[in-house]
Short mmCIF file of N, CA and C in Angstrom, two decimals:
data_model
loop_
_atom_site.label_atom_id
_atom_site.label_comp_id
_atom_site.label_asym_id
_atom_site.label_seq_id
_atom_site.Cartn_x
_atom_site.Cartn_y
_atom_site.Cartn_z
N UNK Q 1 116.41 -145.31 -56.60
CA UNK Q 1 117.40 -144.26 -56.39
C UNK Q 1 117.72 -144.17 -54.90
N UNK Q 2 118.79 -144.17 -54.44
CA UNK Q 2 119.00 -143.79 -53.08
C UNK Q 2 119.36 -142.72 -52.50
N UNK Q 3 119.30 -142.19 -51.61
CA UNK Q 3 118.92 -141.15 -50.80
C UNK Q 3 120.37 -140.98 -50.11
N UNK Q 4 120.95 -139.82 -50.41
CA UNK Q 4 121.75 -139.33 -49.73
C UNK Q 4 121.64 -138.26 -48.31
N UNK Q 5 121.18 -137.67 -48.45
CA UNK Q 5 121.05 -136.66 -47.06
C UNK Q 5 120.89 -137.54 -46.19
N UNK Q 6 120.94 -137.44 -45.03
CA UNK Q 6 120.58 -137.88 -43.51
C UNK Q 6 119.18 -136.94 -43.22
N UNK Q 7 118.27 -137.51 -42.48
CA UNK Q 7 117.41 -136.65 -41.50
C UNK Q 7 118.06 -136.01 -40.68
N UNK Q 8 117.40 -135.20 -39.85
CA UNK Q 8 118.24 -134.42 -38.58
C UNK Q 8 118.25 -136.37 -37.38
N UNK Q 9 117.33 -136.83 -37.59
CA UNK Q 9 117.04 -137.83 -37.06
C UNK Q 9 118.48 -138.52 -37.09
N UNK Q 10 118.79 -138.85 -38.41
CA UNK Q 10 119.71 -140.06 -38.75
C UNK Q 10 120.97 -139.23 -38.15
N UNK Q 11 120.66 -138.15 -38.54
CA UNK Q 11 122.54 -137.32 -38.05
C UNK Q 11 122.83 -137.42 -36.90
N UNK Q 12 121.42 -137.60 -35.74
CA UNK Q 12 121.68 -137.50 -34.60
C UNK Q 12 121.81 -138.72 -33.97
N UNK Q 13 121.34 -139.64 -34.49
CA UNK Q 13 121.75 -141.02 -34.57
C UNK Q 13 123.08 -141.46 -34.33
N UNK Q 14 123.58 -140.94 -35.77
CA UNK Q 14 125.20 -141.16 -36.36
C UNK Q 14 126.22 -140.68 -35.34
N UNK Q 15 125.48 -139.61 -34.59
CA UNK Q 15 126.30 -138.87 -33.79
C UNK Q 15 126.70 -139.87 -32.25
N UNK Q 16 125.16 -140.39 -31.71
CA UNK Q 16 125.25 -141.24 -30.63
C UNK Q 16 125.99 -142.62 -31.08
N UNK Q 17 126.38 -142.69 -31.76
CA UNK Q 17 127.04 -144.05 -32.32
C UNK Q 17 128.50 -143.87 -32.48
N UNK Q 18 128.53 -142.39 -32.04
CA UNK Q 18 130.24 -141.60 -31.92
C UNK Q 18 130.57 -141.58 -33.79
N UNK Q 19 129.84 -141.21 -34.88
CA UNK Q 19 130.03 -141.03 -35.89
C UNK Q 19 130.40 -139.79 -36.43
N UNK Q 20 130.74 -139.76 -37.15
CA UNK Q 20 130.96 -137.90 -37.54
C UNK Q 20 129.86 -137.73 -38.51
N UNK Q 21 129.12 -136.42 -38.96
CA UNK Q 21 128.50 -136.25 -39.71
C UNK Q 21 129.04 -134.86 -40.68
N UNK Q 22 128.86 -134.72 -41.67
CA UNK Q 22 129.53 -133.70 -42.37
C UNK Q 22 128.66 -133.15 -43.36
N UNK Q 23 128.41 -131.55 -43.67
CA UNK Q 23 127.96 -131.08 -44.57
C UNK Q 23 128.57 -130.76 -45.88
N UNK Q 24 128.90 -130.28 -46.97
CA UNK Q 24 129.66 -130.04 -48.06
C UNK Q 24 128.67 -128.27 -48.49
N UNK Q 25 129.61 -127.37 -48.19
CA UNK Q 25 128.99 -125.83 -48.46
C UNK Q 25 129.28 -125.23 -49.48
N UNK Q 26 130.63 -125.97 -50.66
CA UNK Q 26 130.33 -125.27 -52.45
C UNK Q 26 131.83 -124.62 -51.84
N UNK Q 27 131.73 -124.05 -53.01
CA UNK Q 27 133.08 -123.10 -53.24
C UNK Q 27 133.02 -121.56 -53.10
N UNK Q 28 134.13 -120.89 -52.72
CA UNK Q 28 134.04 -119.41 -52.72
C UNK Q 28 135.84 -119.40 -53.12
N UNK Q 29 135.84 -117.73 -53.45
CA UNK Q 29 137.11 -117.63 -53.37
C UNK Q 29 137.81 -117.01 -52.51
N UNK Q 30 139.32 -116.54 -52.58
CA UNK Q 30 139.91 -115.71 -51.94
C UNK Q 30 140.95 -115.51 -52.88
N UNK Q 31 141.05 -113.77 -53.04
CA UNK Q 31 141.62 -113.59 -54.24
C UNK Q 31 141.28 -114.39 -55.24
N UNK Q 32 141.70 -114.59 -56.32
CA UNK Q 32 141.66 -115.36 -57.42
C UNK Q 32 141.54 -116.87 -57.25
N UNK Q 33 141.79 -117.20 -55.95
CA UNK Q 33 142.14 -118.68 -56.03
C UNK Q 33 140.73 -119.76 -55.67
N UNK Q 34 140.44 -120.27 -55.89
CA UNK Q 34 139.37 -121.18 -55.53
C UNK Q 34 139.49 -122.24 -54.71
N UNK Q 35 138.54 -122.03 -53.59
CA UNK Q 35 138.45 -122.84 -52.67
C UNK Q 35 137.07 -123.15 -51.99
N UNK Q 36 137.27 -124.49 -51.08
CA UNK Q 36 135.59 -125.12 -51.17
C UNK Q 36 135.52 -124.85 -49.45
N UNK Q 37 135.23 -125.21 -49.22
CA UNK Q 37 134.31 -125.21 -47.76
C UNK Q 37 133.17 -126.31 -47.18
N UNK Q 38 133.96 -127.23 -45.97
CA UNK Q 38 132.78 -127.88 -45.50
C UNK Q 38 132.46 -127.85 -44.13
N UNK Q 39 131.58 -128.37 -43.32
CA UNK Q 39 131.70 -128.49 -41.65
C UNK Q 39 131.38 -129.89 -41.38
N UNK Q 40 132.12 -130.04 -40.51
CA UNK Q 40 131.94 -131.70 -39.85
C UNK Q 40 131.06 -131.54 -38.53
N UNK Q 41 130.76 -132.61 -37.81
CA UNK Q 41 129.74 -132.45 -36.40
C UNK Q 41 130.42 -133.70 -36.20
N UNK Q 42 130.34 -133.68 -35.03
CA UNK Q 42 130.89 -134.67 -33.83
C UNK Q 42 129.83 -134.54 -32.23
N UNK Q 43 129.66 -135.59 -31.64
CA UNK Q 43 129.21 -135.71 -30.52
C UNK Q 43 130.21 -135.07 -29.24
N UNK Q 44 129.56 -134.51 -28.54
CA UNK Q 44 131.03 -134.44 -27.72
C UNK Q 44 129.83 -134.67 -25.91
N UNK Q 45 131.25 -134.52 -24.74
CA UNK Q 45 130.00 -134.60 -23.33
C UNK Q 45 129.03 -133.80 -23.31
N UNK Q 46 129.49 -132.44 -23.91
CA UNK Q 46 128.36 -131.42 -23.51
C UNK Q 46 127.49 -130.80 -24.52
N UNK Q 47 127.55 -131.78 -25.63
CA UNK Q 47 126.60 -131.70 -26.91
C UNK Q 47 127.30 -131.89 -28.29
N UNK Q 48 127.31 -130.95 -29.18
CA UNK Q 48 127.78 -131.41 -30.22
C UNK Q 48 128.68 -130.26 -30.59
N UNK Q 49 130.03 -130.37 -30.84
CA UNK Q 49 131.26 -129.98 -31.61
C UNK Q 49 130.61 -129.92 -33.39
N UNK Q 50 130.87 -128.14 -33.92
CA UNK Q 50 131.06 -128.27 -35.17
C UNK Q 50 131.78 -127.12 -35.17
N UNK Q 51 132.87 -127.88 -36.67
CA UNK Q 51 134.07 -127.40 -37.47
C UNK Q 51 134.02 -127.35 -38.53
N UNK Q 52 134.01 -125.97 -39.10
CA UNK Q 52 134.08 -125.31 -40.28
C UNK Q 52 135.45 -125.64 -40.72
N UNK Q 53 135.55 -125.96 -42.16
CA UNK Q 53 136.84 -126.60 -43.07
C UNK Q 53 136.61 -125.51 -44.24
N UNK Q 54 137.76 -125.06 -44.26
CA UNK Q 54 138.31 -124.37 -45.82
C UNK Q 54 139.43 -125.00 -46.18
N UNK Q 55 139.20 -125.23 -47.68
CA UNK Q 55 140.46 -126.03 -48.68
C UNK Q 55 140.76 -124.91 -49.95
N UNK Q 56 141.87 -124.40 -50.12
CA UNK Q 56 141.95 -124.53 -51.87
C UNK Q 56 141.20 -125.78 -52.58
N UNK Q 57 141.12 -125.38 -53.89
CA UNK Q 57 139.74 -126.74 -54.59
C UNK Q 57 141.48 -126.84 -55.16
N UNK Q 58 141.62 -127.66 -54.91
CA UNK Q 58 142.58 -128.86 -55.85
C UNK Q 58 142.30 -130.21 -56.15
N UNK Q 59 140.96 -130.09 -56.65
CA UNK Q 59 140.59 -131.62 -56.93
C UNK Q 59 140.29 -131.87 -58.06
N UNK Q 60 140.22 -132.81 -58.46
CA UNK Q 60 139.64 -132.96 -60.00
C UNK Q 60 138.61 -134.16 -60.49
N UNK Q 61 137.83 -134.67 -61.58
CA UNK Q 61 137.49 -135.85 -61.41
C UNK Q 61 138.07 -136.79 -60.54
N UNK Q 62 139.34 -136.96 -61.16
CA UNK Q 62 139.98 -138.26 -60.43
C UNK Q 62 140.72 -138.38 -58.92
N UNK Q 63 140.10 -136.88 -58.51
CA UNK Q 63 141.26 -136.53 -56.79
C UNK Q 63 140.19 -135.55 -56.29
N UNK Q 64 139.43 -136.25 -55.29
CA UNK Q 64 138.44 -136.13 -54.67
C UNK Q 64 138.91 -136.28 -53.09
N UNK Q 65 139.96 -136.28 -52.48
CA UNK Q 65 139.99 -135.92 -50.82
C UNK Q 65 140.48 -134.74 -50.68
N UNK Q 66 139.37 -134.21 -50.39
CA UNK Q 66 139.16 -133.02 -50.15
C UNK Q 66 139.83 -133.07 -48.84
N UNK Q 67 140.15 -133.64 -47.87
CA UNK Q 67 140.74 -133.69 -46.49
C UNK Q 67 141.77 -133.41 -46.70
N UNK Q 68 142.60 -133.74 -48.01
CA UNK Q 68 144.27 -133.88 -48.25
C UNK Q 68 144.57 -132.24 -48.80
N UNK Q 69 143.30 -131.59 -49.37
CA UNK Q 69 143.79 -130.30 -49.99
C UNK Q 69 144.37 -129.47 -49.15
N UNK Q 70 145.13 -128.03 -49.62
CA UNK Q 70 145.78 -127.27 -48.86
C UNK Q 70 144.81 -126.72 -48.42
N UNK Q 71 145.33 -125.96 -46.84
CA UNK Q 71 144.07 -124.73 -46.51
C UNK Q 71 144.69 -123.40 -46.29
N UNK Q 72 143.87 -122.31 -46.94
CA UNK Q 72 144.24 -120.80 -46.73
C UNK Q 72 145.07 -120.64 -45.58
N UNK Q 73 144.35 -121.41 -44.27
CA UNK Q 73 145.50 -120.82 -43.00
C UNK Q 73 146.99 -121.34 -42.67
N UNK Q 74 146.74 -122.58 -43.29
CA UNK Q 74 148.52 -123.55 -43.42
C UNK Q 74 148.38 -124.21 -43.14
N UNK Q 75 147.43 -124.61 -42.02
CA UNK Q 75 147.14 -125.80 -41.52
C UNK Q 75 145.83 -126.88 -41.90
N UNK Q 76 146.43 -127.89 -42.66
CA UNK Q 76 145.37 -128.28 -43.08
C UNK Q 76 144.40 -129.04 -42.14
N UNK Q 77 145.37 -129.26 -41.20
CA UNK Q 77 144.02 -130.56 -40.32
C UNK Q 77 144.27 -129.13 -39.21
N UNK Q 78 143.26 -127.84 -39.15
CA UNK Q 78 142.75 -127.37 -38.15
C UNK Q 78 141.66 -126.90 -38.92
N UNK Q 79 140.42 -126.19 -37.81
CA UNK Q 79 139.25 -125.95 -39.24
C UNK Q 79 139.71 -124.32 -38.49
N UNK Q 80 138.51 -123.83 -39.24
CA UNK Q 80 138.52 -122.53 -39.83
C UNK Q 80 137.84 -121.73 -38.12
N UNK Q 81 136.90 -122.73 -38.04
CA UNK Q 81 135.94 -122.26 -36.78
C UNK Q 81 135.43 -123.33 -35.98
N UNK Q 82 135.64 -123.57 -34.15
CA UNK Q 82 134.86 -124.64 -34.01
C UNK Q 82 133.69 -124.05 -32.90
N UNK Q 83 132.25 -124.13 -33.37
CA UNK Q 83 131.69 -123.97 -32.53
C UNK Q 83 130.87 -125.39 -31.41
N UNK Q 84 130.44 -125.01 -30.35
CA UNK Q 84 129.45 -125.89 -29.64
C UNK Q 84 128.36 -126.11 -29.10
N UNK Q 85 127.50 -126.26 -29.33
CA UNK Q 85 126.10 -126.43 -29.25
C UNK Q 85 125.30 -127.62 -28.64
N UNK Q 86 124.18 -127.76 -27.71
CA UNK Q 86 123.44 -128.34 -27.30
C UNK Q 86 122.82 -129.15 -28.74
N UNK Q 87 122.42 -129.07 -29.49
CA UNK Q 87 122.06 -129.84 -30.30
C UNK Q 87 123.16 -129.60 -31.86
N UNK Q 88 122.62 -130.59 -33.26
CA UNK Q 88 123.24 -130.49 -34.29
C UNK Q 88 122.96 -129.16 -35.08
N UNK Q 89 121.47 -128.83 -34.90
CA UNK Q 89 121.13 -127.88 -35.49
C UNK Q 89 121.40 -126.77 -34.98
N UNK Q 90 121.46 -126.57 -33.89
CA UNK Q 90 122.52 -125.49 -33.07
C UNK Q 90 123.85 -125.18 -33.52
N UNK Q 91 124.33 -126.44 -33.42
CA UNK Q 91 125.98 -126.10 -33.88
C UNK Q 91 125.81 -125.89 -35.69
N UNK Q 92 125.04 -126.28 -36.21
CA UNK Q 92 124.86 -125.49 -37.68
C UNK Q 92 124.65 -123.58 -37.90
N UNK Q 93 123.87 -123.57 -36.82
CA UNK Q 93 122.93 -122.25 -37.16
C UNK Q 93 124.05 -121.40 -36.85
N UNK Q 94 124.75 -121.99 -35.26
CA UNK Q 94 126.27 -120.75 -34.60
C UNK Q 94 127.68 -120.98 -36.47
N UNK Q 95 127.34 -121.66 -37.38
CA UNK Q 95 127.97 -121.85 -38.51
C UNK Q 95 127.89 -121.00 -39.25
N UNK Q 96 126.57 -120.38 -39.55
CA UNK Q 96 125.88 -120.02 -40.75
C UNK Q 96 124.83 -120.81 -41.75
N UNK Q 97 124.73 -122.08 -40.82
CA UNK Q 97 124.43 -123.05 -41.80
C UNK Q 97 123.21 -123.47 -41.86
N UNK Q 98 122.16 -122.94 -43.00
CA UNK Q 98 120.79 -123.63 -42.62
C UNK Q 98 120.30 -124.29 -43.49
N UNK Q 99 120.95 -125.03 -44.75
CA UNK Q 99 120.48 -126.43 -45.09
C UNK Q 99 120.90 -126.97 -44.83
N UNK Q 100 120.77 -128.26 -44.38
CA UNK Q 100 120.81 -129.53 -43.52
C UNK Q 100 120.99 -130.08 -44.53
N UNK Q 101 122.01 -130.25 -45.44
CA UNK Q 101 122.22 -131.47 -46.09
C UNK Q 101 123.22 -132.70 -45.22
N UNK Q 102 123.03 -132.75 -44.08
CA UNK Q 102 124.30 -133.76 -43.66
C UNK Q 102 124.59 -135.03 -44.55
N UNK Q 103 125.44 -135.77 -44.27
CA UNK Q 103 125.58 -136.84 -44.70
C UNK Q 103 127.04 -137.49 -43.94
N UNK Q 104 127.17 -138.48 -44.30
CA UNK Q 104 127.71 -139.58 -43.02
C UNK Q 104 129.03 -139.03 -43.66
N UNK Q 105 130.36 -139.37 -42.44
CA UNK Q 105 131.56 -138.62 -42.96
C UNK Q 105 131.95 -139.44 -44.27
N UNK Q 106 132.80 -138.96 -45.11
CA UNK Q 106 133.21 -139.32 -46.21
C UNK Q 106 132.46 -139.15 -47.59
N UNK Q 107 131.17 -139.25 -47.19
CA UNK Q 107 130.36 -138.90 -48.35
C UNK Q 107 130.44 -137.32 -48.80
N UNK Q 108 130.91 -136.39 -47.87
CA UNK Q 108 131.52 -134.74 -48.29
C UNK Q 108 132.48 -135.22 -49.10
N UNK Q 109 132.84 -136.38 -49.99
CA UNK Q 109 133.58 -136.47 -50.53
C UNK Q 109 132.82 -136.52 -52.07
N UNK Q 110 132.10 -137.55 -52.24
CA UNK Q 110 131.01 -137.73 -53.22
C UNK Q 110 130.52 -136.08 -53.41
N UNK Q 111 129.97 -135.26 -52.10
CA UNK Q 111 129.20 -133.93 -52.74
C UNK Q 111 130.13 -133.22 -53.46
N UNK Q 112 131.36 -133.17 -53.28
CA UNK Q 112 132.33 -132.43 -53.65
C UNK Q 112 132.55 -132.66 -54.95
N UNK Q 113 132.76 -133.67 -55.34
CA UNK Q 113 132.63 -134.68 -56.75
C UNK Q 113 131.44 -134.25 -57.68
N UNK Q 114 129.88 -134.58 -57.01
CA UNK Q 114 129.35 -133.41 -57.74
C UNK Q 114 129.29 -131.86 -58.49
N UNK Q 115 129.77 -131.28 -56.80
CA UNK Q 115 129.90 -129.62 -57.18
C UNK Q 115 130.96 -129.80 -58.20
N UNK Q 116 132.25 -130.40 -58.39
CA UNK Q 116 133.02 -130.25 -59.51
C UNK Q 116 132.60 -130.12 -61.05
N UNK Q 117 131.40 -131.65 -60.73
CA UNK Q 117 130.24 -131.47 -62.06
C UNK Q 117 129.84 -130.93 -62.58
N UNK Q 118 129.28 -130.32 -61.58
CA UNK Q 118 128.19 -129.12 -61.89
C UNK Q 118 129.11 -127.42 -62.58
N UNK Q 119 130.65 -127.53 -62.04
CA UNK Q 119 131.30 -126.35 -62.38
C UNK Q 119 131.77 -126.74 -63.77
N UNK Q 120 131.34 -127.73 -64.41
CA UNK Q 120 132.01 -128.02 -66.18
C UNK Q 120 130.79 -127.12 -67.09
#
């Protein structure tokens, strides 16, 4: 079976290699409408950049980029929140965020695919 999560190790890795790393945080709503939520991490000079993402869930089995969905504010390619932090787990915690599921960018695509699963 293979292993999806990253260590804090591997994320920080991914990061010095100028990689993005991304968490996948589930769905909430607003009003009636359903929408998911993820944060990305990026390396930056003075540590690490993280950006909180809200989407309407418009995905389905077969439409899984979550990057392409609409977002509550209009803009889909801005995030919600960007904070910056000396380390990854820093820029998680200034998030809200304290499971560490990272995983390498694109694979918030696969978790998302799950959570859909799991909502049948």
């Amino acid at each position: 079976m293979t292993r999806r999560y990253l260590t804090i190790q591997e994320a920080n890795s991914a990061l010095r290699r100028g990689k993005l790393v991304e968490i996948f945080l589930g769905g909430f709503k607003i009003g009636d409408q359903k929408c998911i939520r993820w944060a990305s991490f990026e390396a930056s000079s003075t540590g690490v950049t993280g950006s909180l993402w809200e989407a309407y869930d418009q995905g389905s089995d077969n439409y899984v980029d979550i990057y392409t969905f609409d977002s509550p504010l209009g803009e889909y390619d801005k995030p919600v929140r960007v904070v910056l932090s000396k380390s990854i787990e820093g820029a998680a915690a200034e998030l809200g965020i304290n499971k560490h599921n990272f995983v390498n960018q694109g694979v918030v695509q696969d978790e998302y695919s799950s959570y859909l699963a799991s909502q049948t």
